[in-house]
Amino acid sequence: MTRWTDERIPLWVPPAEGEALDSWIEAYARRLAVTGGEFTRFLGLSGTDPRFMVRRLTNAERDTLAPRTGLTPEALSAMTLDRFDGVIVAIDPDDRSMGRPPAWRHYGSRSRFCPACLADHHGRWPLSWRLPWSFACVRHELLLCDYCPACGHPPPVSTRGRGKPSSPGVCLHATETGRAIRCGYPLTGSPAPALRHDGAVLAAQHAVNREILGTSVAGEARTRGQELHVLARRALRGIHELPSAPSVVDAILDDCGGALPALAVRDEANDAHNTAVGTAVAVIATDRDHPACDEVFTWLLSTHRPRVPRSNYATSKISEWLPAGPRVVNRMLSAADSELTFIARLRYGTATSAPAWPDLGDEDVRHRASKLPAMIWPSWAFRLLPAETDAPVAGFRRACASLMLLPGTNWDYPQAAALLGNTSPKSNRRALDTAVTLSGAETLVTVLPALAKALDGHPVPIDYNRRRRLFSPDSVSFDHNAYQELCQRHGWRSHTPVRIQRLHWQLARLLLGADPGAASRTPAGHLSFHYRLHPGLHELLHEQAAANLEAHNIDEPVSWEPPAAWITDPGLPPGPETINRSRLAQHAADGPEPADLACLLGLDDARLLLAVETFGTTAPHPVQQRPPAPGRRTPRQGVLAPRSLQQLYQEQQFRQHQIAELAGCSISTVRHALDEAGIPLRRRRPAGHLEKSVSRAWLEAEYHHKGRSSPDIARELGVRKDDVMRLVSKWGIPRHPTSQFTNPFASLDTDLSPAMHAVSRTKNCIQRLRHLTVTSGHRTLQDAAAELGVTWGTLNYQLKRIEEAAGFTIIATGRSRPLTITEDGRRFLDEATRLLSLLDDQVHREPVTLPQRRETVH
């Protein structure tokens, strides 16, 4: 109460605890010996009606009442239904009319009453009697009354217009003869059924007061109210329709006076009697501690929703109960678990502790898919894979991943499989069906929905949707230089197309968390390759995977798996964490076959491979020291002798292929010789080394203008021919035409005549020039052909091709006449003889040092 002001009414009538605003206004009016309407006009509220004020006060009404009565605006609002709007009652925001409430059809525009309370409080009406959930007086243990026993109408709480002041506790309903003539029946004497102190009706009212009327959380009150209302309506109809009811239902009817609930034309009646009976049954059905809970709940399930076709399928029957809310529906789903198909059990999670009706949309499914690889993680496949199954493990893992998109959604299996890229759902599903047939589906229908729910509630550090868009065996970036260095360190062959292909495949698999593609079986070659993967290659793949992620600016771990702690079910099968990792590594070091290693660890082959994938432990064959090749000289001699190797490789910086040419052996033999001599291999030249060593002008002159071959230039520079051709492409130097051959005289550093330059770019020009010089010393072509061991036609053909390239006749021929050398032919033959002699001298010269580059750019 505020302090007394000049505006305030001198006479003070305080409101009773929990009293409604219109009841307090009427009590104030009686104290002043006027009607309620006269009192509000006196306060300055002409045209207002207490019936509307008790629903919600306008700002003007509140600002007027507060200073005149001494109550705060907050106290005045607490006496209205405003705080229950949208939860228990529905008040129109414009005209304050009462709409249909969320539960029952007691709108709140009239009030129930307890005769004893009216007598004790001199006709003061609590606000709670207007609420549809108030059906019993817990103080006097009476069922509330809805109507006046005399006139049969709901008694008004306040008076309007002019007339005599009202008497407390009497019916103020106006008779048909006039507004001023009221019923006047003393409501304090109305008959009301007494309720048992320990009965279900009073217990239900206490539960409603606590869980609906007394809670401050609107959402919880609305959910609980909807749940009780749906069950209560089914109970009221079931009492009439079903042949028998549980004994506790009969006890409730007896407690309420023994009469059956009345049925309205289109709906159940909403008086206090019906509300009490239905709510008491609903509270028992939802109280898991009550001994009759399951019996009453089962009885309610046998009732039928009006105007809805009956169905024998479990989920169709359950859908009728969706208005009752999630707790009722989830309980029904658990009860229907044995009637559902495998997919339905997954979709609704009926085998878990928290089954639920699907409520996720397409966007939710796509978000979950972004947290899922196309194949379920290996540690979880280890837990879920049935024992003694011949199903393809890859297909089983793909099916499990696809099935994880179904819980809580209305998606079907092919749609979910396609979203993950498992575009062969039939084969994957066949693998799953085989596994389920052999061992049952209990583990899958328990674990997969729980894991899906955990995925929805936890952040995942990998966006698998993005990885599926970016990576494939053809799109991953692989550092072949790093791979070749690794091969050199271990003495492996680096140019092995099958191994490189499998490395690309394994790199994509590591990034995707699943086999690339959609096959239901992992290719045997890739499976064996991964099992035998060398630790160096395993480390290289992880480094390359991290580099691919960094190249796309992706800050994610290479791989990840959900922890087992996400699932609290004690029945979760054990995973790979139960395997002794040190024992696994110890046995794998001997490189056993998968079946042998699985036997040592007490596993089957499939689980062994899943454990290998989870831990990253592989079983490569131990390196066998091969005995010396038969006939090999020990110690090595000549070019491959340790001192000679040291001089050539370390001091003169010869490359391995150059030493191999000098020794007449393979590069691998040179590498073994270096290893035996204890000579460390040089590191690969840094990137860009060749570009800094030669200029574009020099390379263009040697390759394009002189016509030298890329192997010839590579030998001079001490690099590979691929490195030379890479610079040719990078610098835009024209390549040799496919019909043109390299100039064999380019390395002699001598000028060629135009005719010789043209001949030097033709096929087999050295052989043909040698034959030409021999032919010039004979009388006829037949004689020259006999010495050279070729036919006359072959020799004649070669001569014509040289003359065609040179552009003039060199030797005039005939089948029987002697050969005649022309003047131009003589000069050409002299040049050819000189060039061939220089070429022979170069070949027989001892190559002790590397040729010097023509030009160097520092």
XYZ file of C-alpha atoms in Angstrom, residues 313-635:
323
model
C 0.107 -49.619 -37.663
C 1.880 -48.590 -34.476
C 3.224 -45.213 -35.578
C -0.103 -44.199 -37.093
C -1.823 -44.903 -33.786
C 0.872 -43.007 -31.921
C 0.500 -39.991 -34.229
C -3.003 -39.519 -32.805
C -1.347 -38.687 -29.497
C 1.002 -35.990 -30.801
C -1.106 -33.204 -29.182
C -0.342 -34.777 -25.799
C 3.278 -33.689 -26.085
C 6.655 -35.406 -26.203
C 6.574 -37.246 -22.881
C 3.426 -39.170 -23.716
C 4.483 -39.859 -27.304
C 7.983 -40.962 -26.267
C 6.527 -43.327 -23.708
C 4.239 -44.806 -26.342
C 7.136 -45.216 -28.742
C 9.059 -47.213 -26.155
C 6.042 -49.436 -25.645
C 5.712 -49.993 -29.422
C 9.375 -50.914 -29.990
C 8.685 -54.606 -30.602
C 6.070 -53.784 -33.292
C 8.278 -51.524 -35.429
C 10.567 -52.227 -38.365
C 14.327 -51.802 -38.149
C 14.236 -48.412 -39.919
C 11.332 -47.202 -37.750
C 13.204 -48.190 -34.571
C 16.145 -46.117 -35.779
C 13.978 -43.187 -36.847
C 12.136 -42.956 -33.506
C 14.982 -44.209 -31.278
C 12.593 -46.620 -29.574
C 15.421 -48.835 -28.284
C 17.107 -45.912 -26.529
C 16.260 -44.301 -23.210
C 14.915 -41.196 -24.978
C 12.700 -42.091 -27.958
C 11.169 -39.131 -29.787
C 8.842 -38.274 -32.635
C 10.782 -36.879 -35.654
C 11.098 -33.106 -35.412
C 14.206 -32.335 -37.516
C 13.979 -30.604 -40.885
C 16.076 -30.938 -44.031
C 18.548 -28.304 -42.875
C 19.102 -30.222 -39.622
C 19.834 -33.385 -41.607
C 22.353 -31.582 -43.811
C 24.028 -30.114 -40.754
C 24.373 -33.586 -39.242
C 25.730 -34.893 -42.557
C 28.492 -32.260 -42.404
C 29.656 -33.954 -39.194
C 29.680 -37.426 -40.746
C 32.152 -39.130 -43.091
C 30.658 -41.381 -45.756
C 31.811 -44.394 -43.716
C 31.329 -44.581 -39.965
C 34.556 -44.082 -38.013
C 36.706 -47.234 -37.656
C 36.556 -47.370 -33.847
C 32.738 -47.219 -33.947
C 32.599 -49.808 -36.738
C 34.745 -51.988 -34.454
C 32.035 -51.718 -31.764
C 29.072 -52.230 -34.075
C 30.341 -54.911 -36.462
C 28.647 -58.226 -35.638
C 30.816 -61.189 -34.766
C 31.483 -63.815 -37.435
C 30.090 -61.843 -40.326
C 31.156 -62.136 -43.944
C 29.597 -58.788 -44.864
C 31.953 -56.322 -46.622
C 33.259 -54.048 -43.890
C 33.296 -50.976 -46.160
C 29.666 -51.529 -47.143
C 28.680 -52.036 -43.509
C 30.418 -48.789 -42.531
C 28.744 -46.873 -45.373
C 25.334 -48.226 -44.377
C 25.865 -47.261 -40.723
C 26.855 -43.710 -41.696
C 23.781 -43.375 -43.920
C 21.505 -44.760 -41.194
C 22.782 -42.151 -38.742
C 20.922 -39.504 -40.751
C 17.543 -41.165 -40.047
C 17.032 -40.736 -36.253
C 14.715 -37.818 -35.546
C 13.967 -37.224 -39.250
C 11.486 -38.301 -41.905
C 14.200 -39.064 -44.477
C 14.374 -42.492 -46.084
C 17.497 -44.602 -46.470
C 18.300 -43.993 -50.204
C 17.880 -40.232 -49.700
C 20.276 -40.254 -46.737
C 22.826 -42.435 -48.562
C 22.843 -40.107 -51.564
C 23.490 -37.083 -49.327
C 26.727 -38.696 -48.078
C 27.784 -39.710 -51.584
C 27.039 -43.401 -50.955
C 25.481 -43.722 -54.386
C 25.327 -47.522 -54.239
C 22.849 -47.802 -51.372
C 21.614 -51.229 -52.407
C 25.028 -52.886 -52.122
C 25.810 -51.047 -48.885
C 22.416 -51.946 -47.461
C 22.971 -55.573 -48.532
C 26.138 -55.633 -46.423
C 24.202 -54.213 -43.484
C 21.314 -56.669 -43.900
C 23.755 -59.560 -43.912
C 25.305 -58.371 -40.665
C 21.929 -57.742 -39.028
C 20.630 -61.161 -40.085
C 23.589 -62.888 -38.478
C 23.553 -61.118 -35.112
C 20.360 -59.089 -34.785
C 19.944 -55.335 -34.795
C 19.823 -54.493 -31.091
C 23.263 -52.909 -30.956
C 22.623 -50.796 -34.057
C 19.180 -49.512 -33.011
C 20.583 -48.628 -29.579
C 23.908 -47.033 -30.507
C 23.242 -45.275 -33.835
C 20.354 -43.037 -32.607
C 22.304 -42.179 -29.447
C 25.418 -41.336 -31.466
C 23.362 -39.225 -33.902
C 21.850 -37.287 -31.007
C 25.319 -36.765 -29.510
C 26.571 -35.456 -32.859
C 23.718 -32.930 -32.939
C 24.601 -31.704 -29.461
C 28.402 -31.504 -29.749
C 30.679 -29.493 -32.029
C 32.730 -31.519 -34.517
C 36.126 -30.160 -35.655
C 35.798 -31.430 -39.249
C 33.410 -30.272 -41.983
C 33.053 -33.482 -43.990
C 30.727 -31.893 -46.557
C 33.496 -29.470 -47.519
C 36.062 -32.247 -47.726
C 33.777 -34.309 -49.959
C 33.557 -31.309 -52.308
C 37.303 -30.669 -52.378
C 39.160 -33.960 -52.267
C 39.391 -37.070 -54.434
C 42.343 -39.209 -55.611
C 42.550 -36.983 -58.697
C 42.350 -33.660 -56.856
C 44.647 -34.148 -53.857
C 48.055 -32.512 -54.049
C 50.983 -34.894 -53.477
C 54.620 -33.836 -53.064
C 56.439 -36.256 -55.357
C 59.819 -34.730 -54.498
C 59.355 -35.565 -50.825
C 58.250 -39.058 -51.828
C 61.349 -39.556 -53.997
C 63.619 -38.383 -51.188
C 61.959 -40.936 -48.911
C 62.464 -43.601 -51.545
C 66.135 -42.675 -51.866
C 66.665 -42.918 -48.108
C 65.190 -46.409 -48.005
C 66.443 -47.657 -51.378
C 62.938 -48.055 -52.876
C 62.022 -47.732 -56.510
C 60.394 -44.332 -56.819
C 58.896 -44.641 -60.311
C 56.218 -47.232 -59.468
C 52.881 -46.110 -60.973
C 50.800 -48.579 -58.924
C 52.326 -47.441 -55.635
C 51.894 -43.758 -56.522
C 48.274 -44.406 -57.491
C 47.660 -46.114 -54.150
C 49.340 -43.297 -52.266
C 46.987 -40.796 -53.928
C 44.054 -43.038 -53.008
C 45.197 -43.407 -49.394
C 45.773 -39.639 -49.108
C 42.220 -38.939 -50.289
C 40.939 -41.618 -47.895
C 42.733 -39.978 -44.991
C 41.194 -36.591 -45.795
C 37.691 -37.937 -46.445
C 37.610 -40.314 -43.477
C 36.231 -42.900 -45.920
C 37.147 -44.819 -49.048
C 36.985 -42.546 -52.103
C 34.074 -43.432 -54.352
C 31.001 -45.411 -53.359
C 32.089 -49.057 -53.552
C 30.807 -51.385 -50.836
C 34.204 -53.107 -50.675
C 37.634 -51.600 -50.135
C 39.820 -52.769 -53.075
C 42.041 -55.641 -51.916
C 45.170 -53.949 -53.221
C 44.495 -50.761 -51.253
C 43.619 -52.775 -48.143
C 46.845 -54.771 -48.306
C 48.826 -51.635 -49.131
C 47.543 -49.860 -46.018
C 48.186 -52.890 -43.808
C 51.787 -53.087 -45.042
C 52.317 -49.315 -45.095
C 55.824 -48.326 -44.016
C 55.946 -45.898 -41.045
C 57.801 -43.412 -43.230
C 55.041 -43.493 -45.831
C 52.415 -43.289 -43.081
C 54.057 -40.139 -41.735
C 54.410 -38.705 -45.246
C 50.686 -39.212 -45.917
C 49.734 -37.358 -42.734
C 52.095 -34.510 -43.609
C 50.620 -34.322 -47.116
C 47.061 -34.371 -45.722
C 47.893 -31.452 -43.425
C 49.479 -29.609 -46.366
C 46.331 -30.106 -48.482
C 44.175 -28.657 -45.705
C 46.515 -25.704 -45.284
C 46.483 -25.055 -49.037
C 42.697 -24.579 -48.812
C 43.002 -22.433 -45.643
C 41.243 -25.137 -43.595
C 42.141 -25.143 -39.910
C 41.079 -28.676 -38.996
C 42.777 -31.812 -37.676
C 43.573 -34.402 -40.323
C 41.358 -36.994 -38.646
C 38.994 -37.236 -35.682
C 36.560 -39.664 -34.066
C 33.759 -39.134 -31.518
C 34.880 -40.245 -28.050
C 33.182 -43.286 -26.541
C 32.209 -41.125 -23.547
C 29.527 -39.476 -25.701
C 27.411 -42.604 -25.220
C 26.499 -43.236 -21.580
C 24.740 -46.538 -22.271
C 26.538 -49.193 -20.175
C 25.682 -51.738 -22.872
C 27.939 -50.058 -25.458
C 30.188 -52.781 -26.942
C 33.920 -52.381 -26.280
C 36.020 -50.633 -28.902
C 39.675 -50.804 -29.982
C 40.703 -49.087 -26.752
C 40.547 -52.505 -25.088
C 43.457 -53.714 -27.248
C 46.953 -53.525 -25.750
C 48.594 -51.113 -28.207
C 52.159 -51.959 -27.203
C 51.428 -55.649 -27.743
C 49.874 -54.855 -31.120
C 52.943 -52.850 -32.174
C 55.277 -55.577 -30.933
C 53.582 -58.326 -32.924
C 53.090 -56.097 -36.006
C 56.836 -55.364 -36.142
C 57.437 -58.909 -37.372
C 55.218 -58.250 -40.395
C 52.787 -61.170 -39.930
C 49.870 -61.866 -42.206
C 46.574 -60.268 -41.046
C 45.054 -63.616 -40.051
C 48.120 -64.509 -37.951
C 48.193 -61.123 -36.199
C 44.448 -61.303 -35.541
C 44.879 -64.737 -33.978
C 47.657 -63.466 -31.702
C 45.393 -60.634 -30.468
C 42.214 -62.720 -30.210
C 40.401 -60.744 -32.927
C 38.815 -61.512 -36.256
C 40.393 -60.183 -39.452
C 37.859 -57.377 -39.901
C 38.322 -55.980 -36.395
C 42.092 -56.220 -36.710
C 42.058 -54.018 -39.826
C 39.728 -51.540 -38.085
C 42.111 -51.405 -35.110
C 45.073 -50.859 -37.457
C 43.209 -47.968 -39.076
C 42.235 -46.493 -35.693
C 45.708 -46.604 -34.149
C 47.749 -46.017 -37.312
C 49.816 -49.136 -36.515
C 50.772 -51.137 -39.603
C 52.689 -54.348 -40.231
C 55.253 -53.778 -43.015
C 57.504 -56.678 -43.951
C 60.906 -56.409 -42.193
C 63.723 -55.355 -44.530
C 65.616 -58.478 -45.590
C 69.370 -58.127 -46.133
C 69.918 -59.649 -49.547
C 73.098 -61.688 -50.027
C 75.669 -60.440 -52.558
C 74.700 -61.146 -56.143
C 76.457 -64.147 -57.669
C 79.749 -63.195 -59.302
C 79.875 -59.735 -57.723
C 83.401 -58.641 -56.970
C 84.019 -57.829 -53.322
C 85.335 -55.315 -52.610
